[in-house]
Short mmCIF file of N, CA and C in Angstrom, two decimals:
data_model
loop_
_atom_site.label_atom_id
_atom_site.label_comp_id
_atom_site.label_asym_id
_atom_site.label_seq_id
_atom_site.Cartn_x
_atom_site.Cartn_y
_atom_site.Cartn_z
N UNK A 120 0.84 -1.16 0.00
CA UNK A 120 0.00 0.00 0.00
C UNK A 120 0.90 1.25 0.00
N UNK A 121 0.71 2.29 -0.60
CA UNK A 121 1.36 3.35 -1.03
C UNK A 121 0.94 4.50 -0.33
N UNK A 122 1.65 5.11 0.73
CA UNK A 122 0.77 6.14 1.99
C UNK A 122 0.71 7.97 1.30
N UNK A 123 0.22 8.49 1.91
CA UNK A 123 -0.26 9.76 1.32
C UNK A 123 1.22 10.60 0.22
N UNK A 124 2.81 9.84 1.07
CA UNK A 124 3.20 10.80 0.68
C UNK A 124 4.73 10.22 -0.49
N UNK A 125 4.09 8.83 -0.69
CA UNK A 125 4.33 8.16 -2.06
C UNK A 125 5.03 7.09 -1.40
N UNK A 126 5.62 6.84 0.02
CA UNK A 126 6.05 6.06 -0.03
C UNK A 126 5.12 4.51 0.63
N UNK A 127 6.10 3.52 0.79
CA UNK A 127 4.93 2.05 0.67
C UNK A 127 5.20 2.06 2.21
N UNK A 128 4.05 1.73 2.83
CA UNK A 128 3.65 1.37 4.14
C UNK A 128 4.56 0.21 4.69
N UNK A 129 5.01 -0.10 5.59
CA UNK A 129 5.21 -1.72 6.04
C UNK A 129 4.52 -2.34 7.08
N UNK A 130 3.79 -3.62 6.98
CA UNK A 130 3.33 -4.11 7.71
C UNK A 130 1.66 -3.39 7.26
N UNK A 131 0.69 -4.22 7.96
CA UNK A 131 -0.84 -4.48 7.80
C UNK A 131 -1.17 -3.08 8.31
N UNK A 132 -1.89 -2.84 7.95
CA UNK A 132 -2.29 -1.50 8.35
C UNK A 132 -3.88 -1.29 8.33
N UNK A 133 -4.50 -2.47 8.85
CA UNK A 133 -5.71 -2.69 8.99
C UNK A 133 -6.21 -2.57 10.53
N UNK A 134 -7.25 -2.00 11.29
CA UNK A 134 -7.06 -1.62 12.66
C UNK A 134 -7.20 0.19 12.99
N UNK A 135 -7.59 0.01 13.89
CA UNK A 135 -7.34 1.77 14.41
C UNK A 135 -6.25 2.21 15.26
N UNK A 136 -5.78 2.93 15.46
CA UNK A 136 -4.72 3.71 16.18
C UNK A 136 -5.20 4.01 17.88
N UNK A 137 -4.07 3.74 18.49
CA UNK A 137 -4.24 4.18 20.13
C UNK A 137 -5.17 4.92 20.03
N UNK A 138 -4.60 6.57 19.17
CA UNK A 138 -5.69 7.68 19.54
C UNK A 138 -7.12 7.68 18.93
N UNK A 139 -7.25 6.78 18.22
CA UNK A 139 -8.58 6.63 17.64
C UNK A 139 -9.14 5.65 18.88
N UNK A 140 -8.76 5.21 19.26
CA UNK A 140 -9.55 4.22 20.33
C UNK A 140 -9.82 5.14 21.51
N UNK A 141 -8.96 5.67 22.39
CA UNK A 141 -9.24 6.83 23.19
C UNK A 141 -9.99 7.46 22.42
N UNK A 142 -10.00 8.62 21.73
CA UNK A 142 -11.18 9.32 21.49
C UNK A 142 -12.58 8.66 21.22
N UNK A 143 -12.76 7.62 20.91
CA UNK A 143 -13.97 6.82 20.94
C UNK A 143 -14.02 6.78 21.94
N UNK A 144 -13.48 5.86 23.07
CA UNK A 144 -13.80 5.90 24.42
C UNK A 144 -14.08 7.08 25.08
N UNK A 145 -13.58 8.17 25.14
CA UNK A 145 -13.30 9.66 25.59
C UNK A 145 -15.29 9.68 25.54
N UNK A 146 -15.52 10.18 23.93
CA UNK A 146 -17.06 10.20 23.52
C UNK A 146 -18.00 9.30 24.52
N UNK A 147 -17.78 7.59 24.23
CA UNK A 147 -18.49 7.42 24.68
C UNK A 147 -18.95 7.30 26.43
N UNK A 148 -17.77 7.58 27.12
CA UNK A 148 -18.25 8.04 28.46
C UNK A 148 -18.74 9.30 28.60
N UNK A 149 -18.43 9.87 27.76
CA UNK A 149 -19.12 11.74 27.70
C UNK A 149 -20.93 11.11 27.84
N UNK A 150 -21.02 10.44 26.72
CA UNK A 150 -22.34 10.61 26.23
C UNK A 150 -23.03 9.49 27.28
N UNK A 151 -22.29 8.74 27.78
CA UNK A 151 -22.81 7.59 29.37
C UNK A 151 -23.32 8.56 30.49
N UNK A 152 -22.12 9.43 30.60
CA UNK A 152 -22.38 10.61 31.39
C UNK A 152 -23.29 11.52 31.13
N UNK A 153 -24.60 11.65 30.54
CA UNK A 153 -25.37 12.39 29.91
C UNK A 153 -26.71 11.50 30.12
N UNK A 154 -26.34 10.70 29.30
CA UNK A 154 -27.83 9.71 29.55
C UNK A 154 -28.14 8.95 31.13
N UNK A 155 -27.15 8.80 31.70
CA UNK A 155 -26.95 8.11 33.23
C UNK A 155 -28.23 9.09 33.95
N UNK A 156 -28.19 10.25 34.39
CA UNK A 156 -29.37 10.81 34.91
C UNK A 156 -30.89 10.62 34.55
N UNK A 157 -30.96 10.54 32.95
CA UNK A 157 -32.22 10.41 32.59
C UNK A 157 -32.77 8.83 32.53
N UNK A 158 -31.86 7.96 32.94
CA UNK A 158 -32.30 6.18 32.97
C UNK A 158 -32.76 6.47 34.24
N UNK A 159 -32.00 6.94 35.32
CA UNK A 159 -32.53 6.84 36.55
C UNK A 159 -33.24 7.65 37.06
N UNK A 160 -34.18 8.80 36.40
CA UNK A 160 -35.30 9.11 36.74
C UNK A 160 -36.54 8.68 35.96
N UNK A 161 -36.16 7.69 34.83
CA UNK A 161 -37.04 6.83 34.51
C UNK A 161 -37.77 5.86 35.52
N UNK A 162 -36.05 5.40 35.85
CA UNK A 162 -36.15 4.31 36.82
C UNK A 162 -37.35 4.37 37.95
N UNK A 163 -37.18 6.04 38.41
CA UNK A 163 -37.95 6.00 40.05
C UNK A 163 -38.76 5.90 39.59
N UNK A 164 -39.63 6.48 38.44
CA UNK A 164 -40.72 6.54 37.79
C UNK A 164 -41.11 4.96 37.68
N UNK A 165 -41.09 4.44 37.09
CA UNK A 165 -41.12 3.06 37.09
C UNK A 165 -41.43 2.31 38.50
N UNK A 166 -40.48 2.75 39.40
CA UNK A 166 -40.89 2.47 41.00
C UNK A 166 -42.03 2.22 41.51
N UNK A 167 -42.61 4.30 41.23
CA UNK A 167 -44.43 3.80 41.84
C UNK A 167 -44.95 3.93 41.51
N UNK A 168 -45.06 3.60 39.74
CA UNK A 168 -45.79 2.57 38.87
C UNK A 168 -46.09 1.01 38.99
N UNK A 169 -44.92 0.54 39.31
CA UNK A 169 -45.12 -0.68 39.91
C UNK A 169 -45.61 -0.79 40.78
N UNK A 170 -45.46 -0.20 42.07
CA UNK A 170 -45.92 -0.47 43.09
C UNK A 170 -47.29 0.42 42.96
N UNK A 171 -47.70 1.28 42.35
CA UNK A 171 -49.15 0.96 42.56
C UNK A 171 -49.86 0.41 41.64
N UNK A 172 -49.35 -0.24 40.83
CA UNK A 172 -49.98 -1.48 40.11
C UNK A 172 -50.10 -2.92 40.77
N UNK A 173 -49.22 -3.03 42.17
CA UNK A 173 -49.55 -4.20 42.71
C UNK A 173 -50.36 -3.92 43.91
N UNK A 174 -50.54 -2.90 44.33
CA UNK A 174 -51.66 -2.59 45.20
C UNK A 174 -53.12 -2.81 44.54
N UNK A 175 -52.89 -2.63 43.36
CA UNK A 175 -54.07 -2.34 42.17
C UNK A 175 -54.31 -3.95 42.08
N UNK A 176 -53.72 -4.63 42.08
CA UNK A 176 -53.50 -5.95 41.89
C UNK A 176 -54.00 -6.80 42.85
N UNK A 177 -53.49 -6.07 44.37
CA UNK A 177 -54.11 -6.53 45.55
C UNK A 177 -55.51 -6.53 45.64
N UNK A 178 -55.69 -5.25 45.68
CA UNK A 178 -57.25 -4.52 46.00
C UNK A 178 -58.18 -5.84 44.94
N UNK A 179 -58.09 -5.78 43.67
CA UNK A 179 -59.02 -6.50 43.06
C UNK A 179 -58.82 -7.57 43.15
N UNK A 180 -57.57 -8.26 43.65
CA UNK A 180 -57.57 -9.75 43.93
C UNK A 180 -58.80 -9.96 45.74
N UNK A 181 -58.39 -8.88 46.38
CA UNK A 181 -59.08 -9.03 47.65
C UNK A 181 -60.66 -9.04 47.36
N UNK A 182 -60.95 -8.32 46.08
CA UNK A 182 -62.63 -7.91 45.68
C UNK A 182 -63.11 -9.23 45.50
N UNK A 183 -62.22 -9.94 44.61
CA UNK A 183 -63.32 -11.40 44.10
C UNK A 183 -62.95 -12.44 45.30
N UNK A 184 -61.87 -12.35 46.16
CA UNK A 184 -62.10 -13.44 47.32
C UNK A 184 -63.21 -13.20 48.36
N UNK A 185 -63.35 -11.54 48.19
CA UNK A 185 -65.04 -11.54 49.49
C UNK A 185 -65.60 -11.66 48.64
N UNK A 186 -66.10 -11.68 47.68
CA UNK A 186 -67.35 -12.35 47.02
C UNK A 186 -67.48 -13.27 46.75
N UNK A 187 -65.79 -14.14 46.59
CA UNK A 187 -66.47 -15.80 46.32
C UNK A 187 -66.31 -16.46 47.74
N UNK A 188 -65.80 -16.13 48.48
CA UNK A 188 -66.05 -16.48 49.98
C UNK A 188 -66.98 -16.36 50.76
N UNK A 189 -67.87 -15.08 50.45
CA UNK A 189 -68.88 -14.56 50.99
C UNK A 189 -68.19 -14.00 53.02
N UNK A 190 -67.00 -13.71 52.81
CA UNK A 190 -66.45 -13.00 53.90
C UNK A 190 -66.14 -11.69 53.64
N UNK A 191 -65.76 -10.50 54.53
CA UNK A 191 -65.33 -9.72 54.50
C UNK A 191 -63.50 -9.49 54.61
N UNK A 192 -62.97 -9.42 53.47
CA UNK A 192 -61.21 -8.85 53.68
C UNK A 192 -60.82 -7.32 53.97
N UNK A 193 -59.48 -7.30 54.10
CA UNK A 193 -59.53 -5.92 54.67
C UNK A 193 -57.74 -5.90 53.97
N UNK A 194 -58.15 -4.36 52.89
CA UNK A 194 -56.18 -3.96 53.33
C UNK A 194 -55.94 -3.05 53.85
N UNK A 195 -54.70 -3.55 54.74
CA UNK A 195 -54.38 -2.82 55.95
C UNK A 195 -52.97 -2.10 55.37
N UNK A 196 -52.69 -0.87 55.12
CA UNK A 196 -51.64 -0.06 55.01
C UNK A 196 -50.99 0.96 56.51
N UNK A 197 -49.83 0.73 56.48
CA UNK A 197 -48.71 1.28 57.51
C UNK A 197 -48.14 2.00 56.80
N UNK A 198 -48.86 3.78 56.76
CA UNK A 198 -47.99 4.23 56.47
C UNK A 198 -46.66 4.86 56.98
N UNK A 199 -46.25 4.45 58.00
CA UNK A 199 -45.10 4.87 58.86
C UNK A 199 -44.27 4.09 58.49
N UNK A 200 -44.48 2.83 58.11
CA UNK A 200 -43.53 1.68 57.90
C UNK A 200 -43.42 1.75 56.13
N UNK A 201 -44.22 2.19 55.16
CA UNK A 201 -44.48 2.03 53.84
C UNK A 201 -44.93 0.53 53.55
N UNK A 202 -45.85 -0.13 53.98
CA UNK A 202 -46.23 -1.46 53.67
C UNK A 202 -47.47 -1.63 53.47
N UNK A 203 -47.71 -2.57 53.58
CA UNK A 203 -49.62 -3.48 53.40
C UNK A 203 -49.52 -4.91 53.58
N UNK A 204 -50.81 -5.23 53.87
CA UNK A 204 -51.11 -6.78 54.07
C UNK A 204 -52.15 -7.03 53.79
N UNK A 205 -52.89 -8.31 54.04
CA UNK A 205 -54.25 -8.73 53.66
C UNK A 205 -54.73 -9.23 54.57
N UNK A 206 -55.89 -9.05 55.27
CA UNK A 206 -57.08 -9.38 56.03
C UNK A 206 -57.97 -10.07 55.97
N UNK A 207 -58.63 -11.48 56.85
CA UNK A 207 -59.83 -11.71 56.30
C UNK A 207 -60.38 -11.74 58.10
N UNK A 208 -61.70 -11.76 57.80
CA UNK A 208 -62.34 -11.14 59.06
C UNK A 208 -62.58 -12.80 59.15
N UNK A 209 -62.21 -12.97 60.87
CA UNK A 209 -62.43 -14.35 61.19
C UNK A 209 -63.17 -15.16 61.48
N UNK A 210 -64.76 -14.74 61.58
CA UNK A 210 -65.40 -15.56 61.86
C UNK A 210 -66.74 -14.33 62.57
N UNK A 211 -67.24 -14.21 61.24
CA UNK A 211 -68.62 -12.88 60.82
C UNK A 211 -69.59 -13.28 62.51
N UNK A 212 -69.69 -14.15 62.53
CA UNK A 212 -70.87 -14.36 63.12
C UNK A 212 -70.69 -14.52 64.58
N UNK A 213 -69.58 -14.99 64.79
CA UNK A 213 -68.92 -15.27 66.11
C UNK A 213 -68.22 -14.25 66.78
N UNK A 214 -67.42 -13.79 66.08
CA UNK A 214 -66.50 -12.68 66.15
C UNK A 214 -66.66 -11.21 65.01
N UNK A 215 -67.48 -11.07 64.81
CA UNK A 215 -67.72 -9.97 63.96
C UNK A 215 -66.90 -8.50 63.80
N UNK A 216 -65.75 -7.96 63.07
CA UNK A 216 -64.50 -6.79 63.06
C UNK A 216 -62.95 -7.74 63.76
N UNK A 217 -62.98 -8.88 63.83
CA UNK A 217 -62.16 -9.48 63.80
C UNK A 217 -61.26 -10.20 62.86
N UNK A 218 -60.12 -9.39 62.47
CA UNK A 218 -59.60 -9.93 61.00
C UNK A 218 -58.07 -9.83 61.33
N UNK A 219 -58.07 -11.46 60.83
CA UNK A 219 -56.75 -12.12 60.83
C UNK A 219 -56.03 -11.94 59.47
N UNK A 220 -54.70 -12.25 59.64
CA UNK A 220 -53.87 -12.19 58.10
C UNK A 220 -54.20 -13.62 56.94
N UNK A 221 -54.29 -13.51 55.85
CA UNK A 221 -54.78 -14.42 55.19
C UNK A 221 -53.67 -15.11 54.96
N UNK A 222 -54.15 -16.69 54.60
CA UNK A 222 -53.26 -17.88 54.75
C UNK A 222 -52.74 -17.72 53.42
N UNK A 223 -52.13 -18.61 52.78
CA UNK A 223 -51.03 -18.28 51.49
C UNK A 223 -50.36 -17.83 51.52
N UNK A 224 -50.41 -17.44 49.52
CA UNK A 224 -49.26 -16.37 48.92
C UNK A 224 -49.31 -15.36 49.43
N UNK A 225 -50.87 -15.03 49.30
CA UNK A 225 -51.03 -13.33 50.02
C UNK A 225 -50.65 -13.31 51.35
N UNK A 226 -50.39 -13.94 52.17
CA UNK A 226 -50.30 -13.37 53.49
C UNK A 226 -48.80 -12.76 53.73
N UNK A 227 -48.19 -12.45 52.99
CA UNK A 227 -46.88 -11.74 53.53
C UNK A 227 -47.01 -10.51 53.34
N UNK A 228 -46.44 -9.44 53.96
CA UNK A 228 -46.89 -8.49 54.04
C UNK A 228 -45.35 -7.35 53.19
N UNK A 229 -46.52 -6.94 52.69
CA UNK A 229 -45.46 -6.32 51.33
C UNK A 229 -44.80 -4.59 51.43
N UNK A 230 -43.62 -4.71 51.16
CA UNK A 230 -43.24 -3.44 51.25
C UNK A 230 -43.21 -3.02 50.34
N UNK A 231 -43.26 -1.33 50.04
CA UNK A 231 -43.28 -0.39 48.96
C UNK A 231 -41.33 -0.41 48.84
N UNK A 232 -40.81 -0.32 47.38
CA UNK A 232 -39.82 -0.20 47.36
C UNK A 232 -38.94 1.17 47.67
N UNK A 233 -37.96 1.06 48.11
CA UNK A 233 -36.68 1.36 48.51
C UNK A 233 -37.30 3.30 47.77
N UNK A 234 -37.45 4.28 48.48
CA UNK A 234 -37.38 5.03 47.91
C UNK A 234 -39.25 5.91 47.61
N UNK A 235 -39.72 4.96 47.65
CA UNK A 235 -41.43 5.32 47.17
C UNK A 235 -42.41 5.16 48.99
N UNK A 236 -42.94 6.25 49.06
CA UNK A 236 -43.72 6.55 49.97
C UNK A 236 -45.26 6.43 49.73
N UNK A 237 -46.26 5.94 50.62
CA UNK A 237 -47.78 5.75 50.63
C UNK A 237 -48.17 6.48 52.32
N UNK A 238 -49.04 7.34 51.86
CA UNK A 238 -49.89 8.66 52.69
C UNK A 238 -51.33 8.59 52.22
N UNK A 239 -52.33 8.73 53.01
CA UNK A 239 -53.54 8.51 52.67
C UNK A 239 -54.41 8.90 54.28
N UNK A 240 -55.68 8.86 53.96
CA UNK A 240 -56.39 9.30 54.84
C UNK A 240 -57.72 8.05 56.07
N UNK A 241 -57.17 6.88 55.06
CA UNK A 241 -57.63 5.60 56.15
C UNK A 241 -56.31 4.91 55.68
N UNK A 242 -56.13 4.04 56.69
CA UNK A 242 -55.26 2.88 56.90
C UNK A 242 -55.62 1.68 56.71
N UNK A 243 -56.93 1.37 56.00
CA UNK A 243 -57.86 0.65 55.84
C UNK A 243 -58.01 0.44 54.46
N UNK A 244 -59.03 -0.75 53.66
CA UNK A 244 -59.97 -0.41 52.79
C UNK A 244 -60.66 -1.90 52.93
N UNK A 245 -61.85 -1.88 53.19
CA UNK A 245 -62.66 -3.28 53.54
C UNK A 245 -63.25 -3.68 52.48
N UNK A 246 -63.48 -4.79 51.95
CA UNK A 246 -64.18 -5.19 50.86
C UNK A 246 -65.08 -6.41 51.47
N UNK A 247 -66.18 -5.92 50.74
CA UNK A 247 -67.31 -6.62 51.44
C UNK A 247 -68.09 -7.78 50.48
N UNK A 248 -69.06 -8.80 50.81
CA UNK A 248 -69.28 -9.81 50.38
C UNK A 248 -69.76 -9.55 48.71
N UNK A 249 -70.58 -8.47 48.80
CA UNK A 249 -71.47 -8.07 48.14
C UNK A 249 -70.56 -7.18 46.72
N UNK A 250 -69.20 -7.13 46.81
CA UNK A 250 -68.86 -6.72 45.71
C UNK A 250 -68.12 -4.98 45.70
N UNK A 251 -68.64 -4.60 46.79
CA UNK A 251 -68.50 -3.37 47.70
C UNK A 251 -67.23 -3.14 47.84
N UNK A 252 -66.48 -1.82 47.87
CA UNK A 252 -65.50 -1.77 48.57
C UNK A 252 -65.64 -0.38 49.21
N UNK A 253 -65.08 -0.50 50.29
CA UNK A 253 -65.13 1.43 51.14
C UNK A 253 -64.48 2.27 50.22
N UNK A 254 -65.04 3.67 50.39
CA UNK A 254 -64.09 4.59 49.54
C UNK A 254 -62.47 4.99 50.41
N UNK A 255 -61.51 4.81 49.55
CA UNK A 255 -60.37 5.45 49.72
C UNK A 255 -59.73 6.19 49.41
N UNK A 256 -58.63 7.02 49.79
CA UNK A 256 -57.53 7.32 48.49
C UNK A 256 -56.25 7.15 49.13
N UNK A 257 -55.27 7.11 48.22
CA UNK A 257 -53.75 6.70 48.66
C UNK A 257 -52.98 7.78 47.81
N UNK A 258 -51.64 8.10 48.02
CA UNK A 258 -51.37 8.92 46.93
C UNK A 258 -49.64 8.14 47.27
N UNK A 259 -48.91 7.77 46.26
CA UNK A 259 -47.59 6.97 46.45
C UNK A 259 -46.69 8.01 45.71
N UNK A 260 -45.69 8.23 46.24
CA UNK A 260 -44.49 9.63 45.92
C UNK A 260 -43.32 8.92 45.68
N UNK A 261 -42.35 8.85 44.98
CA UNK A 261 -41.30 8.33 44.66
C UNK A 261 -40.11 10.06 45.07
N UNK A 262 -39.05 9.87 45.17
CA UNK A 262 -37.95 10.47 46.01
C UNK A 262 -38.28 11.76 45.23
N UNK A 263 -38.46 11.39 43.65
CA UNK A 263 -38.17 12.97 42.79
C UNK A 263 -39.50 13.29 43.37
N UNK A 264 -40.41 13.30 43.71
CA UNK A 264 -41.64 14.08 43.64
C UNK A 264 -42.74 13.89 42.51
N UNK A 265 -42.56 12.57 42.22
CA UNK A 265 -43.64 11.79 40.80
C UNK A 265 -43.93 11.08 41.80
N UNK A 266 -46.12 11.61 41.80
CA UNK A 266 -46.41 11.09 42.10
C UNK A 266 -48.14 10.38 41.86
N UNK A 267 -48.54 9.09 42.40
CA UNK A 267 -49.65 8.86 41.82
C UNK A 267 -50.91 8.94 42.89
N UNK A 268 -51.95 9.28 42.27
CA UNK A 268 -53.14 9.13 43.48
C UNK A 268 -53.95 7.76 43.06
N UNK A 269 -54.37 7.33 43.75
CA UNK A 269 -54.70 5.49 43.87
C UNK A 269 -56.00 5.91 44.60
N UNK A 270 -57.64 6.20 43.97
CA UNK A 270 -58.62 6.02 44.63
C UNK A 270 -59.25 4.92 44.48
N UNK A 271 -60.18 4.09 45.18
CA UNK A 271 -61.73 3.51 45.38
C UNK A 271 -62.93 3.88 45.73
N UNK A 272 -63.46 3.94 44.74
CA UNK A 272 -65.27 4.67 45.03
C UNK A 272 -65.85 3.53 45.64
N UNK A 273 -66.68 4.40 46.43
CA UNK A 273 -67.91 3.28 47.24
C UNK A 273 -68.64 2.69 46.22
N UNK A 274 -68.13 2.02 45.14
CA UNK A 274 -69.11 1.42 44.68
C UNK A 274 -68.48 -0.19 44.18
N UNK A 275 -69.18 -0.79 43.21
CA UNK A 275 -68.86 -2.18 43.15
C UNK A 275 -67.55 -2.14 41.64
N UNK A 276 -66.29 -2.23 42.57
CA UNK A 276 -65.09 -2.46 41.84
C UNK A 276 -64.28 -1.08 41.12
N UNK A 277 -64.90 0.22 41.64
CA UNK A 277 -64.16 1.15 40.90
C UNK A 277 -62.93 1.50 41.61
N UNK A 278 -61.91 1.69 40.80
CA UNK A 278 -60.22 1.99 40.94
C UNK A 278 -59.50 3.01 40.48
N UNK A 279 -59.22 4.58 40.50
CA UNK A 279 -58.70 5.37 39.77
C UNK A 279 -57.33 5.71 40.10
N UNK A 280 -56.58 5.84 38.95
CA UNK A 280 -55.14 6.16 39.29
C UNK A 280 -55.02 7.43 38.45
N UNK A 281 -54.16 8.52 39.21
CA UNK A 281 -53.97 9.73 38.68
C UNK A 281 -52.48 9.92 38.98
N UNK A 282 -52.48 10.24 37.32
CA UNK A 282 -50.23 10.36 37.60
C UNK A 282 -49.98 11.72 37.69
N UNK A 283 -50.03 12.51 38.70
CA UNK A 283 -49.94 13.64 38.69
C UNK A 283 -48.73 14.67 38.68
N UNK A 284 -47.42 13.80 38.64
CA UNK A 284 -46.48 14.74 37.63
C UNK A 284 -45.67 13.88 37.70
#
């Protein structure tokens, strides 16, 4: 091969040069360093989305077990602790506002992740035989200040989520 300035090259000259490799590298941590902030305020975002999609998950899983049980369940939220659990009232007739933690999968009691907060105005939400659930609202905040409101109307199965920034 014959180089710019007539004379012949020696050896392969196929490959990039030290400084071509540094300056690629150079770029692409520039541009790592750029996008790195905006993955991880995706990320939180994503946070309490999830997590109030499994509350969302809860709530209507708790709706069709009091109706096909014909008992009353209950979710119980801590918001001091950021958690929840599941309730079933133990024995209507005997013990009537008496509610134990439910046996199973559901019975462990679930935390909001690392970072995402739940505030609301009952600590409660009862779901009743009949299809019913009490009215609530929840509102879940992730660290940046994205956050969602999580209501239940007194009526049979309604759920609203509002992403309010």
């Amino acid at each position: 091969m014959i180089s710019l300035i007539g004379r012949k090259r020696k050896g392969n000259s196929t490959g990039f040069t030290l400084l071509e490799l540094i300056i690629v590298i150079f770029i692409i941590g520039i541009l790592s360093g750029i996008a790195a902030p905006c993955f991880q305020g995706a990320f939180d975002r994503l946070q309490v989305q999830e997590a109030c999609q499994r509350i969302i998950s809860l709530i209507r899983y708790s709706q069709q077990r009091a109706v096909m049980e014909r008992l009353r369940y209950r979710l119980n939220i801590d918001f001091h602790e950021n958690r929840y659990w599941l309730t079933v009232e133990e024995n209507p007739l005997i013990s009537p506002g008496w509610y134990q933690r439910v046996n199973g999968q559901m019975s462990r009691v679930c935390h909001l992740p690392q970072g995402v907060t739940i505030e609301g105005y009952s600590c409660f939400v009862t779901f009743y035989p009949d299809g019913r659930i009490d009215k609530a609202g929840f509102i879940l905040t992730n660290k940046k200040g994205a956050t969602y409101t999580l209501s239940t109307g007194a009526g049979i199965g309604e759920i609203k989520i509002i992403r309010n920034k």
